[in-house]
Amino acid sequence: MLYIKFFIVFFLLTALSAKDIIVPIPSQIPYNHSKALLGKKLFQDPKLSRDGTVSCAHCHLLDAGGVDHQPFSFGIQGRVGNINAPTVYNSVFNISQFWDGRAKDLKAQVMGPLLNPNEMDTDIKEMLAYLQNKNSYLQAFKENYHDGVTLENVQDAIAEFEKALITPHSRFDRFLQGDEKSLTAEEKEGYALFKGFGCIACHNGVNLGSNLYQKLGIMKEYHDATNNLGRFNVTKKNRDRYYYKVPTLRNIALTAPYLHNGSIKTLPGVVRIMIEHQLGRIPKKSDVTKIVKFLETLTGELPEIVKEK
Amino acid sequence: MIQKHILKPFILAILLIVLTLFLFLAVINTRSQLLAQFRYQKNVENLQVINKKFDMFFQKKISYTDNDKITASEKAFDIEMGQLKENSIFQDMIKENDFLDLFNQINDKFHIKNDLIEQYKSTMGATVNSLRYISVLQENIVANSDNLEKDRALLVLYTKVMQLGFNESVNQKSFFDAVAALSHSPVAESELKNEVALFITHATYVYQQQTQLEHIIHDAHNLHLDTALNVFSQKSYNSLRRHTSQIMLVFFTLTGFLLLLVLYTGWVLRENHKREEELSYYKAGVDQSDNSVMLTDIQHRIIYVNKAFEKLSGYKADEVIGQTPGMLQSGRHDDDFYAKLNKTISAGQVWRGEFINRTKNGKTYIEKVSINPIFDRNNEIRFYMAIKLDISREKAHKEMILAKNKEMIDRYYQDDLTNLPNRNRLLKDLTKEKVCCLVLLNIDAFKEINDFYGIKKGDEVLQNFAHILENIHCHQVYRVYRTHADEFALLIDSLAKKEHIDALMESLEEAIHTSSLGEKIPFSFSAGISYSGLQQPVNKSILTDADLALKHAKNSSHSYTFYEKSFQIANEFETNMLWLKKLKSAIHADRIIPYFQPVINRQTGKILYYESLMRMIDENGNVITPYFFLDIAKKAKLYIALTTIMIEKTFAAFKGSEDAFSINISYEDMRDEKVIGLLEEKIKGLSKPENFSVEILESESIHNYEVAKDFINMVKSYGCGVAIDDFGSGYSNFERVFQLNIDYLKIDGSIIRGIDTDRQLRIITETIVAFARKSDKKVIAEFVHSEKIAEILEEMGVYNLQGFYFSEPLQAPTYDIKESAYTVKSL
C-alpha cells in the first residue's frame, strides 16, 4: 500500500500545481495604437484580396468570436478552404499560428491567408499599388512607418491590430483573480473535473491551450474525414502525424464548429470526443455538462479597438 | 604676411579641431561598438541562461508542464538568436573565423531541442493523465473487487507503473509479463473487465511514454547545446577582447595625441599670454609714461600716441591716428631740419634733438625728442617710435633763474640810493679791465652837511652829486661808481691824455658850481686821481694810490690831485720818524720802564712769578706797548739797548724780594754777548736764582737751535727757569721746541682768548697740554680774561694762569693775591 500513499501525495501535488498553470488574460497589453488602427482598416478591407471581395474579417468576424462559424471558410470566388478558421482573438498568446503551427508569429501568419489561392489570393504588387494610391492609406503608412507602404508594414500593421485583440475579464479570470462568486457551484465542479481528468495537461497557460502541439487521438484513434496530417505537413516527421497545435479554450463557446475540420458542431460533442480520444476515459453526460458549463465561463470582453472606427 | 607667432596657434587650433573631431568620431564609434559588444555578450549570456532553463525543464519528472513558461523561453531563445545574428559585432566576427558554423550549429541544435521540448510537453501531459487515471482505475477495481487475491496481477502491474512514475527503471519483459499476467488474470474476466482493459491500455501507454520521455531526455542531453554555447561564448569573449583592445588602442592613441596637443597648445598659449602680458606691461608703461610717445609706420603715419601726448598736444588719439607728425609743426624749423631728421631715421639711426611744436590751441612748446626706428625680424624698419619730453617749463624755469641771478648780481654790484654801480662793481671791474685812469671823489665836510641838514637832505646831496657825475659835459667815456658813503669813483678805461682828465675835472667843478646856484645845498668835493697815461692792466695799488692822492687833495687847496710816488714814501717815513723820535726821546729821558703782570697758580693759590713787560711812557704820559715801536727799535738798532734797560730795571725791582719773576729774551738777545754777559752777571747776584725765569720770545724766529740751547743751558746752570713765550702762534716747530730743555710752555694769547667759543682752539690747547705733560713741562696760559676760560683751562689741568681776569700789568710787583676775588675756588 506504500505506492498508494505515494500516489495520493503525488495526486495532491499535481492538483495543487494545476491552478498555477492557468493565468488570467491581462487587462491590457502594450501595442502601438496608431499602427493597430491602420491594421484594423487593412484587416477589414476586402480590396487586399485579388478580386476585392474577401477581407481578413471575412473569416474572422470580430463580433462573432473571431471566427466565421463555417467548417471551412470561403475564399474569393466562392472557393472553399480545407481547414476550420481558428479565432483571431487572443492569438497573440499562441505558441505559433495556424493549426499546424507553420507561422511562427502573427506577422508571418498574415501572409498565409493573403497568398492562399482559396482564401484572398492577393497579388502583392497590386495590393501595394492600391495602398499607395489610396490617400488615407498612404497618409497612415507615412505616419506610422518611415518607409511608407511596404508588404512588411502591411504585415506589421495587421499583426499589431491582432495583438490588440485580447478578451480579458472573463468570469473564470475573475475567479482566478480571487472572485469566488464569479463561478457557480456547477461551473466550479466543471473546473475540478477539467483539472481532474487532465484536460489541463494540454489546456493550460493564459490561453488554456495554444502553447503546445498534441496528437489528436492519443488514447483512441480519431478518424479524420479530411485526412489532414497536421504538423507533419510542417516537420515532415512521422511522429508529428495528426499532431495539431492545441487550440485555445478562450471564448470556446463562441467558436463552433470545433476541431481543425470543423466537424463537431457543439461544445458537449467536442468535450466528449476529447475525453474519449485524448484522455482515454469513458465520458459521462453529467461530467460533460459540468465541463461545458465551466468552458462557457471562458468568454471574455471584446477589446475597445473592435468598437473603434 | 602672417606673423609666425600667429600662424602657430592657428595651425594648432586646426589640428586640435581635426583631432577632436576624430576623437569624437572614435568616441561615437567606440560607444556603439561597446554597446554592440555589450548586447552581444548579453545575448550569449541569455542564450546560456535559457538553455539552462531548457535543461531544467527536461529534468522535471512526472508533472504537468508550464507550457506558457517554456514556450516563452523558446521564443526568447529564438529572439536572442535573431538579435545575435543582427549584431554588427557578429557580422564582423563571422568574417574571420568559424563563428558562422558555430552559430548555425547552435541554431540547429536549438531547433532540435525545441522539437524535443515540444515532444516532451505533449508526452508528459498525456503520461501524467494516464498515471492519474491508472490510480483512479486501480482504486475503483480494488474497491469493487471481492477478492484481493484476484487483484494480485493488478497490483503487480500497478506497482511497476508507479515505479515508472517515479523514474525507476522497469524491465521491459517483466513489465509486459505483468501486463500479460493481468490480461489473463481472473479480474480481466470479471464484471470489471472494462476497467482492467483501460488499466492495461493506460499502463502500456505510460510505459511507452516513459520510454519516450527517457529518449527525449537522453537526446536533449546528448545534443550538448550547452557545450556549443560555452564554446561560442568563450570564442566570442576572446574575439571581443581583441576587438575591444583594438578599439581602445585607437581611442587611447587618439586621446594621447589630443592630450599632447592640448598640453602643447596650452604651453604655446601660455607663452603667447606671457608675451602679451609682458607687452601689456610695456604698453601700460608707455601709456602712463610722462614722456609723450608716438608710434608711426614707415610712411610716418601715426598709429599710436599715449596719454602724455594727448595731454601735451591737446589732440585726442583719434584725431592724430592716420595723420603724420607734420600736423604738429610750429613752422619754427626749416625744411633742412626735417630733411636731416628723415635722413637719419630712414638710415636706421636714432635721432635726438629738440622740436618746437604747436599744440591744438596753437601754443608752441619745446620737446626733447628721440626718434627710434623699430626693426622687425628681418631687420627692416617697420615703425618709428618718438619719445618726447616737454621741456618748455624747464627752459622757462632756467631763464627765470638766470634772470633772478642777474638781478641778485646787479643788486650786489649796485648802490641802492643812487642806482650807481657800487664798490663791489668797481673792485670787480678793476680786476678784469684795462684802465687808464681812476678818480676817487669825496664830498667835503659831508658829515657836517648831514648833521646840519639831516640825513634826508644828505641823501639828496649824494643823489645830486651822482647825477652830476653821470652827466659831466665832456668827450671822455667814463663810468661812475658810488664806492662808499660820500665817496664816488670815475673809471676811464679808454686812452686819455692828462689834459683830458683835467678838462673833465674842470667840467665837473663847473657843473657842481652851477648846480649849487639854485635851491640845492651847496657842496664841494675833493678828488684823488690815479693816472697811468696808458691803457694797461690795472695796477694793484691803483685804488690806494687814488686814495692817497685824495687824502693829499683834502689837505691841499686843490680840489683834485694826481697821484705821485712821493706820496707813498712820505707817508711811511712820516710815521717811522715819529716813533723813532718818540723812542729815542723815551730812552733818553729814561721813560722805558718794566711793568709786572703776575702768573697765578690756581692750584696753590700763589703767584708763580711776575712777568716783566716793557713799556714806553710818551711825552704826554701815555703808556705805549712795544707793539708800536718794536719794529722801529729793531731797525734803528735800539733793541739791545731796550733789553739791557729791562734787565737792569727788572733785577733792580726784585732786589731783596722773595717774589719770583721773569724777563723776556728774544733770539736776537741770545746772540748778543753783552746781553748774555749782563744777564749772567745779574743771575749770579741773585740769592734765590730758582725764582728767576727767562721767557724766550718769538721762538719761531730761532734759526740756530745751538744758540738757543747754549743760552738755555747757561740759564739752567744757575737753577733758573726757562719758559717758551707765545707757544702755538705762527709756525712754531713743535718738535724742535719740545727738544729744548725748558720748564714752561706759555700758550699764546691768540689761542687762549678764543677757547671758550672756538672748539678748534680748545683742541689745539688740549693737544699742547697733552704734549707738555708727556715731556714733563708745565703749562702757562696767558690772556685769560674771564672765569669761563679759567675754568676750561682748569678742566684741562692748566692751573698757571695770566691775564686781565686776574690782573693787568702793574707798575710794581705788588699784587695782593689774598684780596683777590679770583682765588682758586678749590681752596
JSON list of C-alpha atoms in Angstrom, two decimals, chain A residues 229-306:
[
{"chain": "A", "resi": 229, "resn": "LEU", "atom": "CA", "xyz": [-1.80, 15.17, -41.37]},
{"chain": "A", "resi": 230, "resn": "GLY", "atom": "CA", "xyz": [-1.43, 18.19, -39.07]},
{"chain": "A", "resi": 231, "resn": "ARG", "atom": "CA", "xyz": [2.04, 19.18, -38.02]},
{"chain": "A", "resi": 232, "resn": "PHE", "atom": "CA", "xyz": [3.58, 16.52, -40.23]},
{"chain": "A", "resi": 233, "resn": "ASN", "atom": "CA", "xyz": [2.96, 18.96, -43.10]},
{"chain": "A", "resi": 234, "resn": "VAL", "atom": "CA", "xyz": [5.43, 21.31, -41.47]},
{"chain": "A", "resi": 235, "resn": "THR", "atom": "CA", "xyz": [8.04, 18.95, -39.99]},
{"chain": "A", "resi": 236, "resn": "LYS", "atom": "CA", "xyz": [7.65, 16.03, -42.36]},
{"chain": "A", "resi": 237, "resn": "LYS", "atom": "CA", "xyz": [8.37, 13.75, -39.39]},
{"chain": "A", "resi": 238, "resn": "ASN", "atom": "CA", "xyz": [6.24, 10.67, -38.97]},
{"chain": "A", "resi": 239, "resn": "ARG", "atom": "CA", "xyz": [5.89, 11.17, -35.30]},
{"chain": "A", "resi": 240, "resn": "ASP", "atom": "CA", "xyz": [4.17, 14.51, -36.00]},
{"chain": "A", "resi": 241, "resn": "ARG", "atom": "CA", "xyz": [1.34, 12.90, -37.93]},
{"chain": "A", "resi": 242, "resn": "TYR", "atom": "CA", "xyz": [-2.01, 14.09, -36.55]},
{"chain": "A", "resi": 243, "resn": "TYR", "atom": "CA", "xyz": [-0.32, 16.44, -34.21]},
{"chain": "A", "resi": 244, "resn": "TYR", "atom": "CA", "xyz": [-2.02, 19.83, -34.05]},
{"chain": "A", "resi": 245, "resn": "LYS", "atom": "CA", "xyz": [-1.46, 22.96, -32.14]},
{"chain": "A", "resi": 246, "resn": "VAL", "atom": "CA", "xyz": [-3.76, 22.56, -29.14]},
{"chain": "A", "resi": 247, "resn": "PRO", "atom": "CA", "xyz": [-6.43, 25.25, -29.70]},
{"chain": "A", "resi": 248, "resn": "THR", "atom": "CA", "xyz": [-7.27, 27.85, -27.09]},
{"chain": "A", "resi": 249, "resn": "LEU", "atom": "CA", "xyz": [-10.33, 27.34, -24.98]},
{"chain": "A", "resi": 250, "resn": "ARG", "atom": "CA", "xyz": [-10.84, 31.09, -24.61]},
{"chain": "A", "resi": 251, "resn": "ASN", "atom": "CA", "xyz": [-14.26, 32.07, -25.99]},
{"chain": "A", "resi": 252, "resn": "ILE", "atom": "CA", "xyz": [-14.70, 28.44, -26.91]},
{"chain": "A", "resi": 253, "resn": "ALA", "atom": "CA", "xyz": [-18.47, 28.76, -26.55]},
{"chain": "A", "resi": 254, "resn": "LEU", "atom": "CA", "xyz": [-18.45, 31.27, -29.42]},
{"chain": "A", "resi": 255, "resn": "THR", "atom": "CA", "xyz": [-16.23, 29.48, -31.88]},
{"chain": "A", "resi": 256, "resn": "ALA", "atom": "CA", "xyz": [-18.21, 26.47, -33.10]},
{"chain": "A", "resi": 257, "resn": "PRO", "atom": "CA", "xyz": [-17.82, 24.37, -35.11]},
{"chain": "A", "resi": 258, "resn": "TYR", "atom": "CA", "xyz": [-14.92, 22.62, -33.50]},
{"chain": "A", "resi": 259, "resn": "LEU", "atom": "CA", "xyz": [-11.77, 20.70, -34.36]},
{"chain": "A", "resi": 260, "resn": "HIS", "atom": "CA", "xyz": [-9.48, 21.51, -37.27]},
{"chain": "A", "resi": 261, "resn": "ASN", "atom": "CA", "xyz": [-12.00, 20.12, -39.71]},
{"chain": "A", "resi": 262, "resn": "GLY", "atom": "CA", "xyz": [-14.96, 21.86, -38.11]},
{"chain": "A", "resi": 263, "resn": "SER", "atom": "CA", "xyz": [-16.70, 18.57, -37.96]},
{"chain": "A", "resi": 264, "resn": "ILE", "atom": "CA", "xyz": [-18.06, 18.89, -34.42]},
{"chain": "A", "resi": 265, "resn": "LYS", "atom": "CA", "xyz": [-20.90, 21.36, -34.16]},
{"chain": "A", "resi": 266, "resn": "THR", "atom": "CA", "xyz": [-21.41, 21.53, -30.37]},
{"chain": "A", "resi": 267, "resn": "LEU", "atom": "CA", "xyz": [-19.32, 22.03, -27.31]},
{"chain": "A", "resi": 268, "resn": "PRO", "atom": "CA", "xyz": [-20.55, 18.94, -25.42]},
{"chain": "A", "resi": 269, "resn": "GLY", "atom": "CA", "xyz": [-19.79, 16.98, -28.55]},
{"chain": "A", "resi": 270, "resn": "VAL", "atom": "CA", "xyz": [-16.21, 18.08, -28.71]},
{"chain": "A", "resi": 271, "resn": "VAL", "atom": "CA", "xyz": [-15.77, 17.65, -24.95]},
{"chain": "A", "resi": 272, "resn": "ARG", "atom": "CA", "xyz": [-16.98, 14.11, -25.27]},
{"chain": "A", "resi": 273, "resn": "ILE", "atom": "CA", "xyz": [-14.50, 13.45, -28.08]},
{"chain": "A", "resi": 274, "resn": "MET", "atom": "CA", "xyz": [-11.69, 14.92, -26.03]},
{"chain": "A", "resi": 275, "resn": "ILE", "atom": "CA", "xyz": [-12.47, 12.73, -23.00]},
{"chain": "A", "resi": 276, "resn": "GLU", "atom": "CA", "xyz": [-12.70, 9.65, -25.09]},
{"chain": "A", "resi": 277, "resn": "HIS", "atom": "CA", "xyz": [-9.86, 10.09, -27.53]},
{"chain": "A", "resi": 278, "resn": "GLN", "atom": "CA", "xyz": [-7.42, 12.24, -25.68]},
{"chain": "A", "resi": 279, "resn": "LEU", "atom": "CA", "xyz": [-7.86, 11.12, -22.09]},
{"chain": "A", "resi": 280, "resn": "GLY", "atom": "CA", "xyz": [-8.77, 7.53, -22.82]},
{"chain": "A", "resi": 281, "resn": "ARG", "atom": "CA", "xyz": [-11.72, 7.75, -20.46]},
{"chain": "A", "resi": 282, "resn": "ILE", "atom": "CA", "xyz": [-15.35, 6.99, -20.84]},
{"chain": "A", "resi": 283, "resn": "PRO", "atom": "CA", "xyz": [-17.32, 10.24, -20.89]},
{"chain": "A", "resi": 284, "resn": "LYS", "atom": "CA", "xyz": [-20.29, 10.58, -18.60]},
{"chain": "A", "resi": 285, "resn": "LYS", "atom": "CA", "xyz": [-23.04, 13.00, -19.53]},
{"chain": "A", "resi": 286, "resn": "SER", "atom": "CA", "xyz": [-23.05, 14.78, -16.16]},
{"chain": "A", "resi": 287, "resn": "ASP", "atom": "CA", "xyz": [-19.30, 15.31, -16.36]},
{"chain": "A", "resi": 288, "resn": "VAL", "atom": "CA", "xyz": [-19.54, 16.65, -19.90]},
{"chain": "A", "resi": 289, "resn": "THR", "atom": "CA", "xyz": [-22.30, 19.04, -18.91]},
{"chain": "A", "resi": 290, "resn": "LYS", "atom": "CA", "xyz": [-20.29, 20.34, -15.97]},
{"chain": "A", "resi": 291, "resn": "ILE", "atom": "CA", "xyz": [-17.15, 20.79, -18.07]},
{"chain": "A", "resi": 292, "resn": "VAL", "atom": "CA", "xyz": [-19.15, 22.63, -20.76]},
{"chain": "A", "resi": 293, "resn": "LYS", "atom": "CA", "xyz": [-20.60, 24.91, -18.04]},
{"chain": "A", "resi": 294, "resn": "PHE", "atom": "CA", "xyz": [-17.07, 25.61, -16.99]},
{"chain": "A", "resi": 295, "resn": "LEU", "atom": "CA", "xyz": [-15.91, 26.24, -20.56]},
{"chain": "A", "resi": 296, "resn": "GLU", "atom": "CA", "xyz": [-18.69, 28.76, -21.04]},
{"chain": "A", "resi": 297, "resn": "THR", "atom": "CA", "xyz": [-17.14, 30.91, -18.30]},
{"chain": "A", "resi": 298, "resn": "LEU", "atom": "CA", "xyz": [-14.11, 31.45, -20.53]},
{"chain": "A", "resi": 299, "resn": "THR", "atom": "CA", "xyz": [-15.89, 34.01, -22.73]},
{"chain": "A", "resi": 300, "resn": "GLY", "atom": "CA", "xyz": [-14.23, 37.37, -22.19]},
{"chain": "A", "resi": 301, "resn": "GLU", "atom": "CA", "xyz": [-14.95, 41.00, -23.07]},
{"chain": "A", "resi": 302, "resn": "LEU", "atom": "CA", "xyz": [-14.21, 42.38, -26.51]},
{"chain": "A", "resi": 303, "resn": "PRO", "atom": "CA", "xyz": [-11.38, 44.90, -26.62]},
{"chain": "A", "resi": 304, "resn": "GLU", "atom": "CA", "xyz": [-12.09, 48.61, -27.17]},
{"chain": "A", "resi": 305, "resn": "ILE", "atom": "CA", "xyz": [-10.38, 48.67, -30.53]},
{"chain": "A", "resi": 306, "resn": "VAL", "atom": "CA", "xyz": [-13.08, 46.46, -32.01]}
]
